[in-house]
PDB file of C-alpha atoms in Angstrom:
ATOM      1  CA  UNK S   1      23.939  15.773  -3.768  1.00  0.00           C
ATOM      2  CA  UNK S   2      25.097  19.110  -4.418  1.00  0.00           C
ATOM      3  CA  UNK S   3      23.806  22.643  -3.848  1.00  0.00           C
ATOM      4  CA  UNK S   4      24.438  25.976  -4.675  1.00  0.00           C
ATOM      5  CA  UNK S   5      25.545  28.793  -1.989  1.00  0.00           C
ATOM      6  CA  UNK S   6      25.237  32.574  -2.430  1.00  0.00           C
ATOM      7  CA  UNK S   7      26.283  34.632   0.592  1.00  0.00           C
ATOM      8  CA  UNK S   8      26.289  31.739   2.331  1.00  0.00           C
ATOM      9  CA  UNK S   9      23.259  30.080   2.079  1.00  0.00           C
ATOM     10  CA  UNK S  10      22.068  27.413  -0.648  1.00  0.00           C
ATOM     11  CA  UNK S  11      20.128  28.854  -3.191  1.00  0.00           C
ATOM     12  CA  UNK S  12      19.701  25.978  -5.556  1.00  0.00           C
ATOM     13  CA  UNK S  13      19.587  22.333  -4.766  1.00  0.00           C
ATOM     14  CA  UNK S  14      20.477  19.958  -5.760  1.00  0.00           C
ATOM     15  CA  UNK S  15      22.389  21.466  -8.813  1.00  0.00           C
ATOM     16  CA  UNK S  16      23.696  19.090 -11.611  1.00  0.00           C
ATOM     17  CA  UNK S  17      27.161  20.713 -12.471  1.00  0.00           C
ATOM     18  CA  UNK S  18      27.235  18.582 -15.654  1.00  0.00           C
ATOM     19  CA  UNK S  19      23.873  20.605 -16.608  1.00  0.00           C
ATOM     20  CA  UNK S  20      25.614  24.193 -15.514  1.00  0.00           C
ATOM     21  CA  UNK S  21      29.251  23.805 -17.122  1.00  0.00           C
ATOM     22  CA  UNK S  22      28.625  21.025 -20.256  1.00  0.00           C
ATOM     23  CA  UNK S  23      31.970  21.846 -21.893  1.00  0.00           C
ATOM     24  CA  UNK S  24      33.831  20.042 -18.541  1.00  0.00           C
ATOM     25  CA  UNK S  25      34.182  16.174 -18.418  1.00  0.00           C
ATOM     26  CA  UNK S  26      32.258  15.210 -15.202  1.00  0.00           C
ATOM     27  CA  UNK S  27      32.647  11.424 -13.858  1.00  0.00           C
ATOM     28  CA  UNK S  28      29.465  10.142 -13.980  1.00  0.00           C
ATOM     29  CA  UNK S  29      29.215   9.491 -10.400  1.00  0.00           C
ATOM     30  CA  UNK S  30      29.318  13.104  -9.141  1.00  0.00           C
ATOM     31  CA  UNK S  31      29.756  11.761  -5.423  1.00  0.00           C
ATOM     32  CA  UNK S  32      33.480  10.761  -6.782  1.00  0.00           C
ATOM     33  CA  UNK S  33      34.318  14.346  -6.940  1.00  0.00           C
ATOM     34  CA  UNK S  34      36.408  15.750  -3.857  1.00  0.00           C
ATOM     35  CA  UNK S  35      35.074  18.885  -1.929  1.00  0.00           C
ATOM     36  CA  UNK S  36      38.101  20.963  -2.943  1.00  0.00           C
ATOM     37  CA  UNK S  37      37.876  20.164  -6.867  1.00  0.00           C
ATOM     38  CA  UNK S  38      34.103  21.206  -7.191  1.00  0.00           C
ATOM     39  CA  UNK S  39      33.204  24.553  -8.573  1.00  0.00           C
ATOM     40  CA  UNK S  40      33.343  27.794  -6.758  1.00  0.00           C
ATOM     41  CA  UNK S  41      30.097  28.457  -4.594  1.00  0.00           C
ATOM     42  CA  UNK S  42      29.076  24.061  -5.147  1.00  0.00           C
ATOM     43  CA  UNK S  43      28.833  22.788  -2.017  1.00  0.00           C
ATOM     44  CA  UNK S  44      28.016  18.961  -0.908  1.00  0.00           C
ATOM     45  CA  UNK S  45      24.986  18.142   0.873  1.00  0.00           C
ATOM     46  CA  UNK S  46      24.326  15.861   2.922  1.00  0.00           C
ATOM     47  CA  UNK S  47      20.601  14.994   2.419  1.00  0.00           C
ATOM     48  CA  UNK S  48      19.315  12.447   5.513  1.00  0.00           C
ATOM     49  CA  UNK S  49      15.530  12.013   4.723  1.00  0.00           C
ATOM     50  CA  UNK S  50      14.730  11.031   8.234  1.00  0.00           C
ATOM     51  CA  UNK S  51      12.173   7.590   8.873  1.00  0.00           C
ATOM     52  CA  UNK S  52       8.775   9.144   7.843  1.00  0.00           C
ATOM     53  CA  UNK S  53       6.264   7.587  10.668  1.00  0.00           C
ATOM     54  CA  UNK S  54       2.908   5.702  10.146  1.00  0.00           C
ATOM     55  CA  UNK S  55       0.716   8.973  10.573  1.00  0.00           C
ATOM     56  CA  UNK S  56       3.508  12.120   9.941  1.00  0.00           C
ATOM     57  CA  UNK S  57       4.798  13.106   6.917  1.00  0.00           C
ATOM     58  CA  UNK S  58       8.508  14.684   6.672  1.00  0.00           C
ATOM     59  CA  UNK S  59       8.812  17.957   4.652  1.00  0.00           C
ATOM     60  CA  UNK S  60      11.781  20.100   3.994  1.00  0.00           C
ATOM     61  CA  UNK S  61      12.473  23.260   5.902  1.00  0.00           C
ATOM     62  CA  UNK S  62      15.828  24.279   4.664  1.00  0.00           C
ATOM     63  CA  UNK S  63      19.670  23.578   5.208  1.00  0.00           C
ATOM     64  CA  UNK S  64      21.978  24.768   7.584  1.00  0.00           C
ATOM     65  CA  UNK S  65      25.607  24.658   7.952  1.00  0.00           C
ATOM     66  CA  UNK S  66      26.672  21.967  10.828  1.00  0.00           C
ATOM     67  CA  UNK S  67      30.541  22.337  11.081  1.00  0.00           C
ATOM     68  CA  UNK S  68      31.863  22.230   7.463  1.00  0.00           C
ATOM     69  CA  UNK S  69      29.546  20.513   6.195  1.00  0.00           C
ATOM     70  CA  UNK S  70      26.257  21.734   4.835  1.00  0.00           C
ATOM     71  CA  UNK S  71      22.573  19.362   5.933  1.00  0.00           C
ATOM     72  CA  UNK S  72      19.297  19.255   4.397  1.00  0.00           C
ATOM     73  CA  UNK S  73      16.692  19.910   7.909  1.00  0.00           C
ATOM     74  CA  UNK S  74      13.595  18.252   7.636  1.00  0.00           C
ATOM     75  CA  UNK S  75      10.156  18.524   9.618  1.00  0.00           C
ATOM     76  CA  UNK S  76       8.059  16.235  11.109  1.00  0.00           C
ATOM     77  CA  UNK S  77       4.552  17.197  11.300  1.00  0.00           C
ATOM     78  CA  UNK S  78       1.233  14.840  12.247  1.00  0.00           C
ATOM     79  CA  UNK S  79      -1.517  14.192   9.759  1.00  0.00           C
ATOM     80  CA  UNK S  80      -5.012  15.654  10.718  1.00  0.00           C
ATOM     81  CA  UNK S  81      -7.405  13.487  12.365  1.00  0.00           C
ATOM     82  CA  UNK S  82      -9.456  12.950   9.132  1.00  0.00           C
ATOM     83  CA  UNK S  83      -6.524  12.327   6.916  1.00  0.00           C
ATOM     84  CA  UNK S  84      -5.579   9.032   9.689  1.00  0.00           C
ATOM     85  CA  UNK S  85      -8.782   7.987   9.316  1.00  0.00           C
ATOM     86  CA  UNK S  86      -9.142   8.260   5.503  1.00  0.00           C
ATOM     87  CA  UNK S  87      -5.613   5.755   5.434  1.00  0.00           C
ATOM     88  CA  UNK S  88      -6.507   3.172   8.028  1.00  0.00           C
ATOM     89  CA  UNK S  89     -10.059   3.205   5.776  1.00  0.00           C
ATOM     90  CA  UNK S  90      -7.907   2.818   2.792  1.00  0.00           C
ATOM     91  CA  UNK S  91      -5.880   0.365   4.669  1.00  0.00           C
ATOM     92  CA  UNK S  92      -9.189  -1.630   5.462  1.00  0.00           C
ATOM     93  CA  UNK S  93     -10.320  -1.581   2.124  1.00  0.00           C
ATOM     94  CA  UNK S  94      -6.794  -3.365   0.749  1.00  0.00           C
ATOM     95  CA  UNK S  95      -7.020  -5.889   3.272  1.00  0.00           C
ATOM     96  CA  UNK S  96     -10.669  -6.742   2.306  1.00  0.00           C
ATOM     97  CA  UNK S  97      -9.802  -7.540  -1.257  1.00  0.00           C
ATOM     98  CA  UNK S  98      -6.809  -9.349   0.155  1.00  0.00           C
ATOM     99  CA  UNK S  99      -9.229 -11.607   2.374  1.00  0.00           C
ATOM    100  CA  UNK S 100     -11.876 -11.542  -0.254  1.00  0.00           C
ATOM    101  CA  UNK S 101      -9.401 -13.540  -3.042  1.00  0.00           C
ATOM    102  CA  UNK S 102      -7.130 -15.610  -0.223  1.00  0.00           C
ATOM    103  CA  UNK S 103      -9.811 -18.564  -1.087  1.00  0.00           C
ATOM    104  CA  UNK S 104     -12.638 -20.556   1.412  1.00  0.00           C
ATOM    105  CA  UNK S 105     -13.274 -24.098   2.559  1.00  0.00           C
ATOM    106  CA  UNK S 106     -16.596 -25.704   1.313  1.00  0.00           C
ATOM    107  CA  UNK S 107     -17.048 -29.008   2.469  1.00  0.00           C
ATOM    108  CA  UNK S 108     -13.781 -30.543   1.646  1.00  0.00           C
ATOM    109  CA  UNK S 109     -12.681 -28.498  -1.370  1.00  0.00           C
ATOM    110  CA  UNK S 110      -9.953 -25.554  -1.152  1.00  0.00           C
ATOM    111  CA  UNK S 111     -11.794 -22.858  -3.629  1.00  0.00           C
ATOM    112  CA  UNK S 112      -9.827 -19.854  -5.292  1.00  0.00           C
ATOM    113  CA  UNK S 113     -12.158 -17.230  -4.925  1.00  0.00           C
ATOM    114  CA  UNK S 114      -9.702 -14.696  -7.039  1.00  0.00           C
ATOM    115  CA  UNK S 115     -11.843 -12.512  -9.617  1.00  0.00           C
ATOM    116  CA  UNK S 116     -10.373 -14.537 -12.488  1.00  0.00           C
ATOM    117  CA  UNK S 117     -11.498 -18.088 -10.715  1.00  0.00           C
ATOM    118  CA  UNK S 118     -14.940 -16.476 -10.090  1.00  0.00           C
ATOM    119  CA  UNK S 119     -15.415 -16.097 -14.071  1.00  0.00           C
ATOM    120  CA  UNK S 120     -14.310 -18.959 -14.858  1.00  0.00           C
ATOM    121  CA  UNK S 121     -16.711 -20.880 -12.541  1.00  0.00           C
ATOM    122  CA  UNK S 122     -19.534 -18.439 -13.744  1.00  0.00           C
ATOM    123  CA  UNK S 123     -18.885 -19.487 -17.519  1.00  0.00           C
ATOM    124  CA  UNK S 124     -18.801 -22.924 -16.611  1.00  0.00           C
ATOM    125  CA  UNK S 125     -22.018 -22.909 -15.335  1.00  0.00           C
ATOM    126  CA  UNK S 126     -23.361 -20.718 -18.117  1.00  0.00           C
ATOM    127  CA  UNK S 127     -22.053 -23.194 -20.674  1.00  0.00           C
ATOM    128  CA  UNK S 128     -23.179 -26.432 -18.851  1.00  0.00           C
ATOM    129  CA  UNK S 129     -26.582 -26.301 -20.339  1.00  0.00           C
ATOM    130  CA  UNK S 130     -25.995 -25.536 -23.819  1.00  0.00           C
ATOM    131  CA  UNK S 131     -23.212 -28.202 -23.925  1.00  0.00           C
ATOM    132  CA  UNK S 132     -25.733 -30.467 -22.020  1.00  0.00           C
ATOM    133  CA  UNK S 133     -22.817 -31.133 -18.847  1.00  0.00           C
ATOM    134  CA  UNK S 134     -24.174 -32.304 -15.720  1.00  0.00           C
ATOM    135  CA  UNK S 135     -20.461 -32.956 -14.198  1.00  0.00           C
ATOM    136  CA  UNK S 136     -17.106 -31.080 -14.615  1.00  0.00           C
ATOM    137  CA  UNK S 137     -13.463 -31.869 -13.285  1.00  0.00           C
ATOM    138  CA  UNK S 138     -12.584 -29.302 -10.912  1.00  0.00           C
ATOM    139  CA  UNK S 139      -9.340 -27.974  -9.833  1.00  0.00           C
ATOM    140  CA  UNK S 140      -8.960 -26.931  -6.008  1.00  0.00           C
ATOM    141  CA  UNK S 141      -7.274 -23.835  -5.059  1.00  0.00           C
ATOM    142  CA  UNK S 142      -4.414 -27.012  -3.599  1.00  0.00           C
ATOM    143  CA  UNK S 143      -4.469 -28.071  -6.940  1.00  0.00           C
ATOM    144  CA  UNK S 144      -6.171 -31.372  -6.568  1.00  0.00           C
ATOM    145  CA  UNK S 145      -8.562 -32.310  -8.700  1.00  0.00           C
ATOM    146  CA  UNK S 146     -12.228 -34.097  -8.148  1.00  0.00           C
ATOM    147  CA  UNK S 147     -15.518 -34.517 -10.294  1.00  0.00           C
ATOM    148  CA  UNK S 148     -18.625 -32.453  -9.027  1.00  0.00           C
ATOM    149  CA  UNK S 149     -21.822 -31.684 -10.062  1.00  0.00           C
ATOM    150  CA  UNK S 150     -22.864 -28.360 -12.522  1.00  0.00           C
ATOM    151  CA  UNK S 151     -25.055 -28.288  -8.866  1.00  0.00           C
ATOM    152  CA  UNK S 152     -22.666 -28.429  -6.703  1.00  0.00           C
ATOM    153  CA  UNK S 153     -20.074 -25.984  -8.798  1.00  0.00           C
ATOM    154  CA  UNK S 154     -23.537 -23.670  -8.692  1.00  0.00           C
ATOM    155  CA  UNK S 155     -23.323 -23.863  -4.827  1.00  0.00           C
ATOM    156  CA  UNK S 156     -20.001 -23.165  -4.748  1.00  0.00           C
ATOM    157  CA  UNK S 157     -20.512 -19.711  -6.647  1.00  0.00           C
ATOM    158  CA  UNK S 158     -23.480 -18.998  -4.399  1.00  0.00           C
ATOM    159  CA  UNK S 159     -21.112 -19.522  -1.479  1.00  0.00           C
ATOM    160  CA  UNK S 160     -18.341 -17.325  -2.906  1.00  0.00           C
ATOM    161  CA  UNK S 161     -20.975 -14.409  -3.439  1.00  0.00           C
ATOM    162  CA  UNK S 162     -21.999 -14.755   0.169  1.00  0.00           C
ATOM    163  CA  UNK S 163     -18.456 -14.539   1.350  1.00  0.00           C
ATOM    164  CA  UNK S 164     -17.819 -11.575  -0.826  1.00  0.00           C
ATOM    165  CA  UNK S 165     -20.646 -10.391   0.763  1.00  0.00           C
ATOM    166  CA  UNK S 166     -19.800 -10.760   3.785  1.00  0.00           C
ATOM    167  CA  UNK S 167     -16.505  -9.285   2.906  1.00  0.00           C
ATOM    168  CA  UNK S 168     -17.925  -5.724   2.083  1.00  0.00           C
ATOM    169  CA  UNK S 169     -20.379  -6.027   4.991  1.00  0.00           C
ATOM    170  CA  UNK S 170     -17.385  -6.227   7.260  1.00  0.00           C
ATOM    171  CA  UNK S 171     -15.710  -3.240   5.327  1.00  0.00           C
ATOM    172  CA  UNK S 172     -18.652  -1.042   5.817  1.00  0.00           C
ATOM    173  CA  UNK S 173     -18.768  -1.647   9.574  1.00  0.00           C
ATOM    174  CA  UNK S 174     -15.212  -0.969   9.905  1.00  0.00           C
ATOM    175  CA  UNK S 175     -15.467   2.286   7.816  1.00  0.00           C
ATOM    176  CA  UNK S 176     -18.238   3.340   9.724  1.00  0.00           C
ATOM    177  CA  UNK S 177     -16.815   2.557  12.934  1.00  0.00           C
ATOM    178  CA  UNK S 178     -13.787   4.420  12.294  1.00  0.00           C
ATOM    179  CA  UNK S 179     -15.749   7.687  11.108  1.00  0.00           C
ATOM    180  CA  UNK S 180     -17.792   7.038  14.349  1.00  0.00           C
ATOM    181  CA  UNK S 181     -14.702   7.116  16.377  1.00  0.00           C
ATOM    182  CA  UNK S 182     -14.421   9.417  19.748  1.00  0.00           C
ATOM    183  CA  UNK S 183     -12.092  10.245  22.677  1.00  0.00           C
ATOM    184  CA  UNK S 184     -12.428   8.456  25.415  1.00  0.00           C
ATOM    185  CA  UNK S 185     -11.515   8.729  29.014  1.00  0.00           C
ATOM    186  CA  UNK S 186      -8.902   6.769  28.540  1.00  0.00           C
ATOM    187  CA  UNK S 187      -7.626   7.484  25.072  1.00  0.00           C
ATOM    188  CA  UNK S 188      -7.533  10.255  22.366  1.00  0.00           C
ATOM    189  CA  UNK S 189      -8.753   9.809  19.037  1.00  0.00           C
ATOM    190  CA  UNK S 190      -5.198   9.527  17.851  1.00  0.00           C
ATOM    191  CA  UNK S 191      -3.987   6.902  20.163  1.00  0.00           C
ATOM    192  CA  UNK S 192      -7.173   4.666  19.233  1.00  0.00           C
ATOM    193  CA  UNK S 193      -6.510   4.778  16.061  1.00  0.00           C
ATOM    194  CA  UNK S 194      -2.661   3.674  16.084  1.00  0.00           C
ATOM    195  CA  UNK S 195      -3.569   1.014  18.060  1.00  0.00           C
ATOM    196  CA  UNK S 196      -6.055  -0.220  15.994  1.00  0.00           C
ATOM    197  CA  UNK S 197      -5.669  -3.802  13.957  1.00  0.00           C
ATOM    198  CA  UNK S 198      -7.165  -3.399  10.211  1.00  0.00           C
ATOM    199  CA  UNK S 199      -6.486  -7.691  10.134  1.00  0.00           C
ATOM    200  CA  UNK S 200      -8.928  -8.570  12.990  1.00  0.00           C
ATOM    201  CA  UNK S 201     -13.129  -9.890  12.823  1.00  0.00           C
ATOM    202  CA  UNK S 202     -13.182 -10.917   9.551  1.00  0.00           C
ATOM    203  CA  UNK S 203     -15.546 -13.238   7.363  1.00  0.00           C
ATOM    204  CA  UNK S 204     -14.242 -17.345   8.622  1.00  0.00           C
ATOM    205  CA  UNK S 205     -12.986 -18.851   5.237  1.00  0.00           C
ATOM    206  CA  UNK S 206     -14.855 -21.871   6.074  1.00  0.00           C
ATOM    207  CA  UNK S 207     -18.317 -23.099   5.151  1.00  0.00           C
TER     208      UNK S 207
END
């Protein structure tokens, strides 16, 4: 990337030469161009963005000149309390729906419990009485197939609800639990929540 310098310090970056002097044929990868052909007061940067960490975010602070070469500086600052919490919450959330669709065990039948399988099973069950269907084939989520019963298919959508259910129950207690949170003897708020695992105690897939 380039920059420009006035009394040496950048005052502009990054600067697209090709934007600033039009009537000069630039290669198109601007990186090509060596240090001594660029415009007077363009300088190269060298623009590191350094590993941003789980709960810090990285913000500029300015450039300075290390030999003679010119470097983007960067800060690393921790989020607030609150604003860890409100990601590992968001973080909980994701993983629900993630647990909520990865599909149960009834009996000896692999279900899809994804939103789309859920309707379908739902209008199936609907339609069974106007089209008089006591049976339907059904296709496991291991794409076998097997006849059941508009009763059984009914019990397997009963089951689903209850492990959505149980899904958001779990959600809520984490959520709470992680407003709830306090220091401890032993650890800070912080290190609690870095340590903690947003994949354990969840609803068993198996009924």
């Amino acid at each position: 990337m380039l920059g420009r310098i006035e009394n040496n310090t950048i005052v502009e970056y990054p600067t697209d030469i090709r934007t600033v002097w039009p009537n000069i044929s630039w290669p198109s990868d601007l990186d090509s161009i060596a240090d001594v052909e660029l415009p007077k007061n363009i300088v190269r940067v060298i623009d590191n963005i350094p590993m941003q960490a789980r709960f810090s975010t990285v913000i500029p602070s300015g450039f300075m000149l290390s030999g003679n070469r010119w470097v983007r500086i960067y800060n690393t600052s921790t989020l607030s309390e609150q604003e860890i919490k409100n990601i590992i919450k968001q973080e909980i959330t994701d993983y629900r729906f993630k647990h909520e669709i990865s599909g149960i065990k009834v009996g000896e039948l692999q279900i899809d419990t994804s939103i789309e399988s859920q309707n379908r099973m739902s209008n199936a069950v609907s339609n069974s009485t106007r089209r008089n269907l006591t049976s339907i084939s059904f296709k496991a989520k291991d794409n076998s197939w097997s006849i059941i019963s508009i009763e059984q298919l009914t019990n397997i959508l009963d089951t689903i609800h209850q492990f959505v259910e149980q899904c958001f129950d779990a959600e809520k207690e984490k959520h709470l639990f992680i407003d709830s949170m306090k220091a401890t003897q032993s650890q800070t708020v912080l290190q609690q929540l870095t340590e903690y695992d947003v994949t354990l105690n969840w609803p068993s897939f198996t009924f």
